[in-house]
Short mmCIF file of C-alpha atoms and ligand atoms in Angstrom, two decimals:
data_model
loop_
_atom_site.label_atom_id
_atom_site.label_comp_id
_atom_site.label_asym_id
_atom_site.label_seq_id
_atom_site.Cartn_x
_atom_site.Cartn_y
_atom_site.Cartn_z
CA UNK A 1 59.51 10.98 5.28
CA UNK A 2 60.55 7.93 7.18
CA UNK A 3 59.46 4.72 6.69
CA UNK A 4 60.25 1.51 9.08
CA UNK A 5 60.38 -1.70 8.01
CA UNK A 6 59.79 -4.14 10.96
CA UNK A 7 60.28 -7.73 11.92
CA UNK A 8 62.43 -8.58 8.67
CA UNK A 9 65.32 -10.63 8.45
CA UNK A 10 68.11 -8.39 7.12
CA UNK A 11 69.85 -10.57 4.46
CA UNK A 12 73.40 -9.07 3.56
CA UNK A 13 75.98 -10.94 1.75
CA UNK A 14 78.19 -10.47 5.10
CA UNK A 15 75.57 -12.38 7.63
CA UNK A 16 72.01 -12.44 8.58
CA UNK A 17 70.15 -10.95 11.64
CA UNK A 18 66.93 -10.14 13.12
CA UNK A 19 66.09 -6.40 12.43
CA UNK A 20 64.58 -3.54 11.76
CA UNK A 21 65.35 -1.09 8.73
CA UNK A 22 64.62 3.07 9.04
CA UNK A 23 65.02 4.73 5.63
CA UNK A 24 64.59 8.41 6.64
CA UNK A 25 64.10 10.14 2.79
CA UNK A 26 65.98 8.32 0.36
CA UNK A 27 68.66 6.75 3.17
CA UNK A 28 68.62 3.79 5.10
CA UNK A 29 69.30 5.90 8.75
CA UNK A 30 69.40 2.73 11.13
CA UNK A 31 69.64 -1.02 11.49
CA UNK A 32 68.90 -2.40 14.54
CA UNK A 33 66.53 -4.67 17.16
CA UNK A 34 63.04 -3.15 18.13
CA UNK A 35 63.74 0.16 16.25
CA UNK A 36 60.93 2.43 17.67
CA UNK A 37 60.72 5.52 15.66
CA UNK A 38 57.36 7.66 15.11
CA UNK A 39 57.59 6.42 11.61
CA UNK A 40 55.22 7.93 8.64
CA UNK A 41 54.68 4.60 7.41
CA UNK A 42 55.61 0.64 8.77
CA UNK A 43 55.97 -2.21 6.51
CA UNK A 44 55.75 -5.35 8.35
CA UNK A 45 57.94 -7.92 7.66
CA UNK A 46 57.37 -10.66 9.51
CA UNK A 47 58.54 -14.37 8.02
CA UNK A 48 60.30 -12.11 5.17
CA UNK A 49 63.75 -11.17 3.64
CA UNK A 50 65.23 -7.73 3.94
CA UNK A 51 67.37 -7.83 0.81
CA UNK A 52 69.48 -4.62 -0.62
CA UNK A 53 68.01 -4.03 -3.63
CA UNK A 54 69.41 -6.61 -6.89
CA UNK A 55 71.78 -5.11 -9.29
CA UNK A 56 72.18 -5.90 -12.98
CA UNK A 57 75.37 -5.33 -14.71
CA UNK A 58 74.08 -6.77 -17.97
CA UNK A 59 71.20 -4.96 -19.75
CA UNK A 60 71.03 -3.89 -23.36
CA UNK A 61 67.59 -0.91 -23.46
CA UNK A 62 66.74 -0.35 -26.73
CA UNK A 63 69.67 -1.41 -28.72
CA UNK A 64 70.20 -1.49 -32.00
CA UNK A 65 70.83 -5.43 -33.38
CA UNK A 66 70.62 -6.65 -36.66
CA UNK A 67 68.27 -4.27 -37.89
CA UNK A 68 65.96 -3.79 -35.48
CA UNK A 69 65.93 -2.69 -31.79
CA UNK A 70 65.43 -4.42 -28.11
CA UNK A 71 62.15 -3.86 -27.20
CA UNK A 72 62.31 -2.54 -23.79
CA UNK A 73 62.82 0.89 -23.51
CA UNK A 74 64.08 2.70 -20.10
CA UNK A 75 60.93 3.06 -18.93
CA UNK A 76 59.11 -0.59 -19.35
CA UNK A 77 62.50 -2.53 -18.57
CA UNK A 78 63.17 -0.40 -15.55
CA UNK A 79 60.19 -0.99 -14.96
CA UNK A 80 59.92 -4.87 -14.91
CA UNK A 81 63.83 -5.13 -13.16
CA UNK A 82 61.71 -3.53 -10.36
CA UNK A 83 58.85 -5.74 -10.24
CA UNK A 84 61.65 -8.20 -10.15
CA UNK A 85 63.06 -7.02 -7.05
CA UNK A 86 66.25 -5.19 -9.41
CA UNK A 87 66.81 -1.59 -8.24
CA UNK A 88 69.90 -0.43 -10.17
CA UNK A 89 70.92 -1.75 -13.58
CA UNK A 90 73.92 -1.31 -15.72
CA UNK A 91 73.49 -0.67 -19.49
CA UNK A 92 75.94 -0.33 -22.24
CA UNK A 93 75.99 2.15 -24.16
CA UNK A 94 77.37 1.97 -27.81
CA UNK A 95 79.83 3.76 -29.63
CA UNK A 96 78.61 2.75 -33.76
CA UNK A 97 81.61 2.52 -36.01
CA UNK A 98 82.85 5.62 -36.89
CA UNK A 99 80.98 7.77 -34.02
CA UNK A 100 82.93 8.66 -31.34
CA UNK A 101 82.08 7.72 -28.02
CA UNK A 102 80.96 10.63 -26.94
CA UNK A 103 77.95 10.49 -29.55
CA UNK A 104 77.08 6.87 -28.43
CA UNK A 105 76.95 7.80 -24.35
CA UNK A 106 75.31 10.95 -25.28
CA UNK A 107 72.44 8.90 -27.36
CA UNK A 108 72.38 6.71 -23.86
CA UNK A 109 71.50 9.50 -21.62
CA UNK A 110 68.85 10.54 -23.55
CA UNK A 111 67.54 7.09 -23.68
CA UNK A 112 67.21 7.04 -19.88
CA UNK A 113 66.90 10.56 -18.48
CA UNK A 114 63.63 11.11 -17.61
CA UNK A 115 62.61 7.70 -18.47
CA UNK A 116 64.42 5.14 -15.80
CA UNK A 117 61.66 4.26 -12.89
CA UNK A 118 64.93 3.05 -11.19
CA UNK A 119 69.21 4.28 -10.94
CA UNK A 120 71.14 3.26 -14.01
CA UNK A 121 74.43 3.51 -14.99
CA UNK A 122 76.54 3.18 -17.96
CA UNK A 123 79.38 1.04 -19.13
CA UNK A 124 80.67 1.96 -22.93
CA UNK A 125 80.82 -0.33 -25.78
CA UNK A 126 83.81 0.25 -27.83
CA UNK A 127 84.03 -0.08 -31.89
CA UNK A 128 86.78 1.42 -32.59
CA UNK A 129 89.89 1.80 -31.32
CA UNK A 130 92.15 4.57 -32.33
CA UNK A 131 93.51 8.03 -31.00
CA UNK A 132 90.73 9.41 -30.58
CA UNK A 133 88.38 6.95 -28.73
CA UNK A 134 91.64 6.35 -26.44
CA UNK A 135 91.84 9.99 -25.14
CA UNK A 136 88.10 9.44 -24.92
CA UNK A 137 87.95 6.45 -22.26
CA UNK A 138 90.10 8.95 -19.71
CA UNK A 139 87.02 11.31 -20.20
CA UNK A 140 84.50 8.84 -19.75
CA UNK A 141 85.91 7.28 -16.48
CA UNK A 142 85.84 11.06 -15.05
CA UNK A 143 81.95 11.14 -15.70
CA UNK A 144 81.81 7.98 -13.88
CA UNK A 145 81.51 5.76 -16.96
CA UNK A 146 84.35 3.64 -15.82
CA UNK A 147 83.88 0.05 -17.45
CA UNK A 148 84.84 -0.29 -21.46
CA UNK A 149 83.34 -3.71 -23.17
CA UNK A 150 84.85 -4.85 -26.71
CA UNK A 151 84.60 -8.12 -28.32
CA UNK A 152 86.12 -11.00 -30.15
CA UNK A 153 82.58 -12.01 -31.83
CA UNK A 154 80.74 -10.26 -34.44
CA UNK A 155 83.34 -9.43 -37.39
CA UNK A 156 82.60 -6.47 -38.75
CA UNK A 157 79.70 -5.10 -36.30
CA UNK A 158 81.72 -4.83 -32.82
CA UNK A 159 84.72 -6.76 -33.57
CA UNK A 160 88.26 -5.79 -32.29
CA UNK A 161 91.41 -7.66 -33.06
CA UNK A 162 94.36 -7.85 -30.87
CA UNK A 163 95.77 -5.25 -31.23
CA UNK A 164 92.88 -2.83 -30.47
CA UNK A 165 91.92 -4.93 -27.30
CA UNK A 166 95.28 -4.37 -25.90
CA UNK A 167 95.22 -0.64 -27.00
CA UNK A 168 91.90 -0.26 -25.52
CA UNK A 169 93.61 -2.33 -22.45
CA UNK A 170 96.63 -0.55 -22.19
CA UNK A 171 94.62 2.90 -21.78
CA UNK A 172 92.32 1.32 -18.90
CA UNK A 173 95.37 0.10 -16.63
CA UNK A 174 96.44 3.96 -17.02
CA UNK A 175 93.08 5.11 -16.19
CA UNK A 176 91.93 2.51 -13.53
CA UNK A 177 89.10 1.29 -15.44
CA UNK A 178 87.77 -1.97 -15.93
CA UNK A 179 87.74 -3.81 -19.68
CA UNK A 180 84.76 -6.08 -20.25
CA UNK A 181 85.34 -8.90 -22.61
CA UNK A 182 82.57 -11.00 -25.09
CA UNK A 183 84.73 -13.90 -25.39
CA UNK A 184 84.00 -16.34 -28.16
CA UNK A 185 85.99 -16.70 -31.82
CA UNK A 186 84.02 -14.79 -33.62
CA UNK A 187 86.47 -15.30 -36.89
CA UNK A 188 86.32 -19.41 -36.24
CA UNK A 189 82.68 -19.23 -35.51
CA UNK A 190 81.68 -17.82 -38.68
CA UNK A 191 83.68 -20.20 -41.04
CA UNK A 192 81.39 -22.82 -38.74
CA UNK A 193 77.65 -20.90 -39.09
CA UNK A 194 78.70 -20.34 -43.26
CA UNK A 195 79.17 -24.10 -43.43
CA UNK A 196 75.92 -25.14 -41.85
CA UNK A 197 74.07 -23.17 -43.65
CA UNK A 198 76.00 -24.17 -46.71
CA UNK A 199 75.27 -27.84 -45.65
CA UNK A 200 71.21 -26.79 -45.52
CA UNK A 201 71.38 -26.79 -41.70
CA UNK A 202 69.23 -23.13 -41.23
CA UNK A 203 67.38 -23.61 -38.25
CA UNK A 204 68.00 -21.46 -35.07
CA UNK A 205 69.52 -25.02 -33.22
CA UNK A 206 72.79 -24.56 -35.38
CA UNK A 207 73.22 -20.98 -34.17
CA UNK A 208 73.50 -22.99 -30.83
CA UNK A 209 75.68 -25.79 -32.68
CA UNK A 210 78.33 -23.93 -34.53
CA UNK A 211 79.42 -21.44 -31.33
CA UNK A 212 81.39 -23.80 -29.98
CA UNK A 213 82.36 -24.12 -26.20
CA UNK A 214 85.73 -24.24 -27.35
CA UNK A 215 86.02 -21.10 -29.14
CA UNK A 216 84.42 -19.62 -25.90
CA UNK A 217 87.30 -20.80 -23.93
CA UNK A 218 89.91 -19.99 -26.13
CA UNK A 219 88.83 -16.67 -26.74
CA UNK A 220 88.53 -16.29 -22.78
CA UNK A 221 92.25 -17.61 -22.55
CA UNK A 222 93.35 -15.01 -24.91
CA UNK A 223 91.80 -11.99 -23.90
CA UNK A 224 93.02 -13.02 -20.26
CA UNK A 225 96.65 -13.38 -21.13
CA UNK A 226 96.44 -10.02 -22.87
CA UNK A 227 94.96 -8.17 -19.60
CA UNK A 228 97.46 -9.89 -17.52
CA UNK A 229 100.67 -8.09 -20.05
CA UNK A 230 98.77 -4.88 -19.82
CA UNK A 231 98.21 -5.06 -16.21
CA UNK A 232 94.51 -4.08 -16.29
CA UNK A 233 91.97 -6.16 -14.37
CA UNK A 234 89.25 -7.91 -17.17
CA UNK A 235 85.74 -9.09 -16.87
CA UNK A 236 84.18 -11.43 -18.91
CA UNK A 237 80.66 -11.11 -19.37
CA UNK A 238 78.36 -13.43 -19.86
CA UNK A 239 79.92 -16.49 -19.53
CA UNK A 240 78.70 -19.71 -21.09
CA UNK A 241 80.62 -22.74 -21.23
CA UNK A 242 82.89 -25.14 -19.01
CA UNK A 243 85.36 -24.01 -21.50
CA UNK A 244 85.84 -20.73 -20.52
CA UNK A 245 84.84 -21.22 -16.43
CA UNK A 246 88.79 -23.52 -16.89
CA UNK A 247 90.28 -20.26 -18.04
CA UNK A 248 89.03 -17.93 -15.73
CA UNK A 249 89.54 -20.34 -12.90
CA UNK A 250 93.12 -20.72 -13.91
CA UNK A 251 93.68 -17.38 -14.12
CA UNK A 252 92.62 -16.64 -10.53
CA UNK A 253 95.10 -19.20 -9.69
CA UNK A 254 97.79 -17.75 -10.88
CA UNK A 255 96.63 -14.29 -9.22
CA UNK A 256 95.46 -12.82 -12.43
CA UNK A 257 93.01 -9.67 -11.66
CA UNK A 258 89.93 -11.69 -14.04
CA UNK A 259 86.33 -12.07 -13.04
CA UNK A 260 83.41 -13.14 -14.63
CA UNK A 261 79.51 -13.31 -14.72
CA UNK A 262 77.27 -15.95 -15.58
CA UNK A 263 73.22 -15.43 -16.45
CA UNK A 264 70.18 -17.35 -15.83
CA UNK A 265 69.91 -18.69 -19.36
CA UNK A 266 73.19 -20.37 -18.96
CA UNK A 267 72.05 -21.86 -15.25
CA UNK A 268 68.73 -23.04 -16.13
CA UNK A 269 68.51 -23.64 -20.20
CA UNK A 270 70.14 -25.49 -22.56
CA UNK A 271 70.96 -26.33 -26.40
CA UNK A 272 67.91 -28.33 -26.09
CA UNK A 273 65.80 -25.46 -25.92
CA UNK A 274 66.77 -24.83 -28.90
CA UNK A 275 64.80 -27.46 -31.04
CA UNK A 276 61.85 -27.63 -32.37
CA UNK A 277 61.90 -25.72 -35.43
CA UNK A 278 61.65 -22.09 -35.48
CA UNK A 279 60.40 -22.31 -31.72
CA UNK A 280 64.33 -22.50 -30.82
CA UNK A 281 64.66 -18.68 -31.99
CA UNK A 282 63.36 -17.80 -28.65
CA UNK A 283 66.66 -18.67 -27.56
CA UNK A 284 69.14 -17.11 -29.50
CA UNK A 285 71.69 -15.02 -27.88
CA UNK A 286 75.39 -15.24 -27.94
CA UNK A 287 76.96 -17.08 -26.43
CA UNK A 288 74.50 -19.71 -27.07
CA UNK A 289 72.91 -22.08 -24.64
CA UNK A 290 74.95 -25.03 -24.10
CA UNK A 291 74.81 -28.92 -23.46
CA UNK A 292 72.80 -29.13 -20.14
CA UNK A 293 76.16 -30.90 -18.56
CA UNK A 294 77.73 -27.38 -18.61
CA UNK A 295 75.24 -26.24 -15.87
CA UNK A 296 76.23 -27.56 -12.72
CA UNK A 297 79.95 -26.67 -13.18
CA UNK A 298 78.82 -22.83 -13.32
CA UNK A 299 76.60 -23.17 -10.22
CA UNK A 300 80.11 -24.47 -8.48
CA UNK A 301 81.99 -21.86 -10.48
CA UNK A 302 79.52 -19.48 -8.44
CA UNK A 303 79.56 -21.58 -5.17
CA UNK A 304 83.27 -21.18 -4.99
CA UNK A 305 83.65 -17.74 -6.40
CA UNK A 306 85.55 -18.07 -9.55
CA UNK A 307 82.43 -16.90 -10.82
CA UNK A 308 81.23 -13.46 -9.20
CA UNK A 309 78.07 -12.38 -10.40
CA UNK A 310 74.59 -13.39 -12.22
CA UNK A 311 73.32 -10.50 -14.65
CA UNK A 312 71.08 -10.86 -17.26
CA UNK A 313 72.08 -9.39 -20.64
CA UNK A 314 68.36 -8.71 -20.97
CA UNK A 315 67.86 -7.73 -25.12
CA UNK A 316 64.37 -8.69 -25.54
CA UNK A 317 63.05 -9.04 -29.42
CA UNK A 318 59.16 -10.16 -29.44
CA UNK A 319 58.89 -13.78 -31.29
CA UNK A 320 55.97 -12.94 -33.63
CA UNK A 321 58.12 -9.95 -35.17
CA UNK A 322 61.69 -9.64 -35.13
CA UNK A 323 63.01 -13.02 -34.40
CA UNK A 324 61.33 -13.87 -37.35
CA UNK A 325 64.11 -11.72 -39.18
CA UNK A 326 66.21 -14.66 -39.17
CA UNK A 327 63.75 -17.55 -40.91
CA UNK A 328 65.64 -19.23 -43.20
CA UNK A 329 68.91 -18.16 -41.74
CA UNK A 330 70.12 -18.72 -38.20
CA UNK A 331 72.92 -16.05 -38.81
CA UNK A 332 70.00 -13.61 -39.05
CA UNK A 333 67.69 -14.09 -35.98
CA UNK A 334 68.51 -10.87 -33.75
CA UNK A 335 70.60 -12.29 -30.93
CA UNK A 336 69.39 -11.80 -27.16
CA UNK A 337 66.68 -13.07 -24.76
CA UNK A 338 64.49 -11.05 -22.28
CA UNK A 339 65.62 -11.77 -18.64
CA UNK A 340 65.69 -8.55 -16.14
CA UNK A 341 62.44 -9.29 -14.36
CA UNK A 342 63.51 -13.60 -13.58
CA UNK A 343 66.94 -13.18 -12.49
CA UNK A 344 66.34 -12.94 -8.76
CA UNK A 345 63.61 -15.37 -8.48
CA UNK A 346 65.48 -17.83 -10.22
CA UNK A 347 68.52 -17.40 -8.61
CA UNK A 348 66.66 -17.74 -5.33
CA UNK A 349 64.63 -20.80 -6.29
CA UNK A 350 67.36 -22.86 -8.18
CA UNK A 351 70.53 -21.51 -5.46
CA UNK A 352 69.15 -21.01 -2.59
CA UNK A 353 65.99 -23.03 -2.20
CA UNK A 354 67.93 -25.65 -4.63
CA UNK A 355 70.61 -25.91 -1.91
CA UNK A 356 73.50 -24.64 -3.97
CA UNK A 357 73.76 -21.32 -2.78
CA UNK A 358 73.61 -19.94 0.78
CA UNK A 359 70.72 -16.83 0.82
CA UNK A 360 74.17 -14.93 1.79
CA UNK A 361 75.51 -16.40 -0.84
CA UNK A 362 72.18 -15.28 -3.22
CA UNK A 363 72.61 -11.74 -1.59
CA UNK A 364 76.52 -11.36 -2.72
CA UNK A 365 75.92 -12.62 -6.45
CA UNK A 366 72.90 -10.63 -7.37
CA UNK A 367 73.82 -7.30 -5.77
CA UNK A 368 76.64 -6.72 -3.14
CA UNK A 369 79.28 -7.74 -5.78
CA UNK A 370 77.77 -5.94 -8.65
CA UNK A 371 77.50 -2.91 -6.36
CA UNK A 372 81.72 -3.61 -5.10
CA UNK A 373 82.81 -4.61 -8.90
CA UNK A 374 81.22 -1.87 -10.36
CA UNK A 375 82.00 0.92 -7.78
CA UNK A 376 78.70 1.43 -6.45
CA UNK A 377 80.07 -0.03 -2.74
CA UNK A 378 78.23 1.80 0.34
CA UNK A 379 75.49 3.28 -1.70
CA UNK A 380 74.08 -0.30 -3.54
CA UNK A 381 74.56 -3.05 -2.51
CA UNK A 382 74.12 -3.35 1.21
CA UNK A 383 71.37 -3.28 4.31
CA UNK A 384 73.51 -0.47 5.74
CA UNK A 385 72.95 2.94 7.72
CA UNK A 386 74.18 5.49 4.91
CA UNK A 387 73.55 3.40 2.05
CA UNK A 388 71.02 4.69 -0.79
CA UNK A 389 66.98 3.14 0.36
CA UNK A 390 66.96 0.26 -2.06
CA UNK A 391 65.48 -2.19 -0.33
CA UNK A 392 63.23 -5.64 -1.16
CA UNK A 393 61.15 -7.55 1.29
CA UNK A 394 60.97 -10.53 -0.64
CA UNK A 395 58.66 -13.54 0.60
CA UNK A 396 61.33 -16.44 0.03
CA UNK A 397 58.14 -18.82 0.53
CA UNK A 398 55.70 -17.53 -2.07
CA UNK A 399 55.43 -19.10 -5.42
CA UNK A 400 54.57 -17.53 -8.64
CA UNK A 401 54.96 -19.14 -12.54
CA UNK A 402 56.81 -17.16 -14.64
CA UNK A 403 54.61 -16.43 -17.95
CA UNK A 404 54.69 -13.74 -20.81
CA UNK A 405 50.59 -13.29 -19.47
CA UNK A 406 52.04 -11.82 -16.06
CA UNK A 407 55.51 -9.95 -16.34
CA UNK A 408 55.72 -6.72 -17.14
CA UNK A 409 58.86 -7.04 -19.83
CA UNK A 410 57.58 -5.84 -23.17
CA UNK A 411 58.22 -8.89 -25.09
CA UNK A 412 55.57 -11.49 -26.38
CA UNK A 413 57.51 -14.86 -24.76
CA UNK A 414 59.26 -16.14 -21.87
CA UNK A 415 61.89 -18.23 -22.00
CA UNK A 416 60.86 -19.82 -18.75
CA UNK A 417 56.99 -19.67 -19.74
CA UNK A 418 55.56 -22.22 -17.18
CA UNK A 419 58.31 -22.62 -14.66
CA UNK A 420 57.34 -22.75 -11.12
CA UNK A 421 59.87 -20.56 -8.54
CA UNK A 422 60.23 -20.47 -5.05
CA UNK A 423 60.49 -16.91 -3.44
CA UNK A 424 59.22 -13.66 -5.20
CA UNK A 425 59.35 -9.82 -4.05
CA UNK A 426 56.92 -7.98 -2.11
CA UNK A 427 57.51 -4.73 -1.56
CA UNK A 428 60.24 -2.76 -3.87
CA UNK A 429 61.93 0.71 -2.57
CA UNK A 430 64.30 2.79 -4.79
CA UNK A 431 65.41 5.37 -2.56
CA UNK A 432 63.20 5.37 -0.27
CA UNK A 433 59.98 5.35 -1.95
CA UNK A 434 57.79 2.21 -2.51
CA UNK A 435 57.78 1.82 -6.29
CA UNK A 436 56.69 -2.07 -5.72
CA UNK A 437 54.20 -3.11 -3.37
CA UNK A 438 52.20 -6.73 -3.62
CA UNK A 439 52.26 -6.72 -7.29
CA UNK A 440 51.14 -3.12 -8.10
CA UNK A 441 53.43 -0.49 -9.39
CA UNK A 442 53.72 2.39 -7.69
CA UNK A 443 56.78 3.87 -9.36
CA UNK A 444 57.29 7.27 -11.48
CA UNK A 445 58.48 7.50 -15.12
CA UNK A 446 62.00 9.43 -14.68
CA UNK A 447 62.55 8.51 -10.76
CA UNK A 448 65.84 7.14 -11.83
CA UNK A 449 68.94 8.98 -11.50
CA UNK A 450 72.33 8.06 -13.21
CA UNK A 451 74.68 6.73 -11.29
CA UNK A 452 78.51 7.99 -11.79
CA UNK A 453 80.67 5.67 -10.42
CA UNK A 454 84.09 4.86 -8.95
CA UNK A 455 86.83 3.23 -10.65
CA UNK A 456 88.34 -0.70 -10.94
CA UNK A 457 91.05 0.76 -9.07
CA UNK A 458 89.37 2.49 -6.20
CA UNK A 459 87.56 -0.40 -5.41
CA UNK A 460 89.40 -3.70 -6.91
CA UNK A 461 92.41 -3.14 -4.83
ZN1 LIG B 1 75.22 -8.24 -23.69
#
C-alpha cells in the first residue's frame, strides 16, 4: 500500500519546505519535490500543513480517582487524541499501595491492548517505595517502561516523602530512566483546604485558592535539588505557576538535567474559571488554574525553552455525575479536566496564529520533543524517510468552536465550550492508514500497538 501525500508543506520542528510525503505500508519511504510514484492513493495537500503526528505525554485512561474512574477508556480517548490530530499518547499506569508494580502495568496493558485506535505507551506511577518496587523499576525500563512519576501532593493516596523520592531517584540514575515529579506541598496544602472549609469556604474556587503558587514552586525547588544529588535527570509535569517556571529556569542555569511541561488549561484558563458556584468544578485538577497573570510567563517559558512540552493530563469526569462527588466539599470533587482532543488546535491558534510561537516552534512542543524526551526519536516525532506513518495534514486556516456537542471525548463539558480556534486537522494517519479524514473516523478498535521505548540516557545525553 502506498499512499502520497502531495503539495503539503512539510512542517518539522527542524525547518519547513515544500514537499511531498510517500508512506509505503506503515513507513514514511520518501520526502522530497514532485515525488511521482504510481501511488494507491493521493491526498492533496495543497495550502496545508504536513505535521508528524502530535504526541501526548500526559493522559490518565480510565483511572481510578477519588472513587470513581476517568471516563475515557482506550478506545474513545484514543479515539478523540486522533480526531485531534494526536497519534501517540503516553499514559501512566499505577502501582495502588501495596500492589507491586508489576500488577499496576499489567492492569494497564489490558486496559489498552486491543482497545487503543492509536500507539501508546506507558510511564509508571509509583506508591511505594521499598525493595521490592526498586528491583522492579530496572525491570520495567527493560520492557520499555522507562519514565517513573511520584508525587509530593496527595498524602496518603500517592504521596512520597523524601526519602522515597530520592530512593526511587537514586535507582533511575542507575538505570537511565527518567523520574517525573507532581510538584506542589501536598502536606502545606492540606492544612490550607482543612481551614477553608473549616472557615465555611466549600466551593470548588477554594480548591483553586488554597494550592498555592508557592507551594508549587517550592515543591519544584525541592524535588530539583534532590535529582541534581542523585544525578538523575527530572521532569516535572504539569506545570502551573510562575513559581515553579523560576525553579526550573534556574535550574537549567546552573546545568541541572530538569525539564518540564506545561498544558492548555494552564495557557488559556484561569482561577477565574473557577467561580460561579458549583460551575467552577469543571475545573478542578491539580495543580489548579492560576491568576490569569501567570499565563504569559509560561508561553515565554515555552518560547525560550525552559519549558519543553504541552501535554494534556486529560482525566475527564462528566459534570452531571462525578464532579458532583465533591458538593459541599471542594476536597472531594475528583480532580482532572478532559483535554486530549484541544491540545493541538489550541496550541496552534493561541502560539502560532497568536504570534508567540513559530509553527516550528508548534511542531517541536507538541510532538518532536515528546517523541526525543520520551525515547520515541526517529519513529514519532518527525516528517522523516524511516520514521513510523503518523502524519496530519492540518488546515492551519480552518476554524472550528470547540463544544461538548462536537468532540468525540466522552465527557458531558468542555472546558473551552464556545471558543473559536484557528487551524484544525484534516486528514489523520497512524501508520500509514487514514484513521481521520474530514471529520469522519475511519480508525479500528485495537490498531494501536504499545510502544517500548528507549531510555533518559540513550537519548538525553
Ligand atoms: Zn496527571
Amino acid at each position: 500500500m502506498r499512499t502520497l501525500i502531495t503539495n503539503g508543506t512539510v512542517v518539522n520542528a527542524d525547518g519547513s519546505t515544500q514537499a511531498d510525503v510517500l508512506v509505503e505500508d506503515e513507513t514514511i519511504a520518501a520526502v522530497g519535490a514532485g515525488l511521482a510514484a504510481d501511488a494507491d492513493r493521493t491526498i492533496d495537500a495543497s495550502g496545508k500543513y504536513v505535521i508528524p503526528g502530535a504526541i501526548d505525554v500526559h493522559t490518565h485512561m480510565e483511572l481510578p480517582f477519588g472513587g470513581t474512574f476517568a471516563k475515557d477508556t482506550f478506545e474513545t480517548g484514543t479515539r478523540a487524541a486522533a480526531f485531534g490530530g494526536t497519534t501517540t499518547i503516553i499514559d501512566f499506569a499505577v502501582q495502588s499501595r501495596g500492589k507491586s508494580l508489576r500488577e499496576g502495568l499489567d492492569a494497564w496493558h489490558a486496559k489498552a491492548e486491543g482497545n487503543a485506535t492509536v500507539d501508546y505507551g506507558f510511564h509508571m506511577i509509583m506508591s511505594d517505595v521499598n525493595d521490592g518496587t526498586l528491583a522492579e523499576m530496572d525491570q520495567l525500563v527493560g520492557e520499555g517502561v522507562t519514565d517513573f512519576k511520584l508525587f509530593t501532593a496527595y498524602p496518603g493516596v500517592f504521596y512520597s516523602d523524601d526519602g522515597a523520592i530520592f530512593r526511587a531517584m537514586q535507582q533511575t540514575a542507575r538505570n537511565g530512566g527518567l523520574i517525573m515529579m507532581h510538584a506542589e506541598n501536598g502536606l502545606a496544602i492540606d492544612v490550607v483546604a482543612e481551614q477553608a472549609v473549616a472557615a465555611g469556604n466549600t466551593d470548588p474556587y477554594y480548591h483553586g485558592v488554597v494550592r498555592y503558587p508557592i507551594f508549587e514552586g517550592e515543591a519544584t525547588n525541592r524535588v530539583i535539588r534532590l535529582a541534581e544529588a542523585a544525578g538523575v535527570p527530572v521532569y516535572i509535569v504539569h506545570l502551573s505557576a510562575r513559581d515553579a517556571l523560576a525553579e526550573v529556569q534556574a535550574a537549567r542555569r546552573r546545568g541541572a538535567m530538569a525539564f518540564a511541561e506545561t498544558c492548555p488549561q494552564y495557557l488559556f484558563l484561569s482561577l477565574d474559571d473557577m467561580g460561579n458556584g458549583f460551575e467552577g468544578a469543571k475545573y478542578v485538577c491539580s495543580p489548579p488554574l492560576r491568576p490569569a497573570d501567570h499565563q504569559e510567563d509560561l508561553w515565554r517559558g515555552l518560547a525560550g525553552n525552559d519549558l519543553q512540552v504541552v501535554s494534556t493530563d486529560h482525566c475527564p469526569f462528566d459534570f452531571h455525575d462525578q464532579k458532583q462527588l465533591g458538593q459541599g466539599d471542594f476536597r472531594k470533587v475528583p480532580n482532572g479536566l478532559p483535554g486530549v482532543e484541544d491540545r493541538v488546535d489550541l496550541m496552534h491558534d493561541g502560539g502560532v496564529v497568536g504570534g508567540r510561537l513559530s509553527k516550528e516552534r508548534w511542531v517541536e512542543i507538541i510532538s518532536a520533543a515528546p517523541a526525543r524526551m520520551f525515547g520515541l526519536a526517529g519513529r514519532k516525532g518527525v516528517v522523516a524517510a524511516g520514521a513510523d506513518a503518523d502524519l496530519v495534514v492540518y488546515d492551519p486556516n480552518r476554524r472550528r468552536t470547540i463544544s461538548a456537542d462536537s468532540h468525540h471525548m466522552d465527557v458531558d463539558y468542555s472546558c473551552y465550550e464556545g471558543r473559536q480556534v484557528q487551524g484544525a486537522s484534516d486528514v489523520v494517519l497512524s501508520r500509514g492508514r487514514v484513521i481521520v479524514e474530514n471529520g469522519e473516523w475511519k480508525g479500528e478498535k485495537g490498531w494501536g500497538r504499545f510502544l517500548r521505548r528507549s531510555t533518559a540516557r540513550e537519548h538525553l545525553a
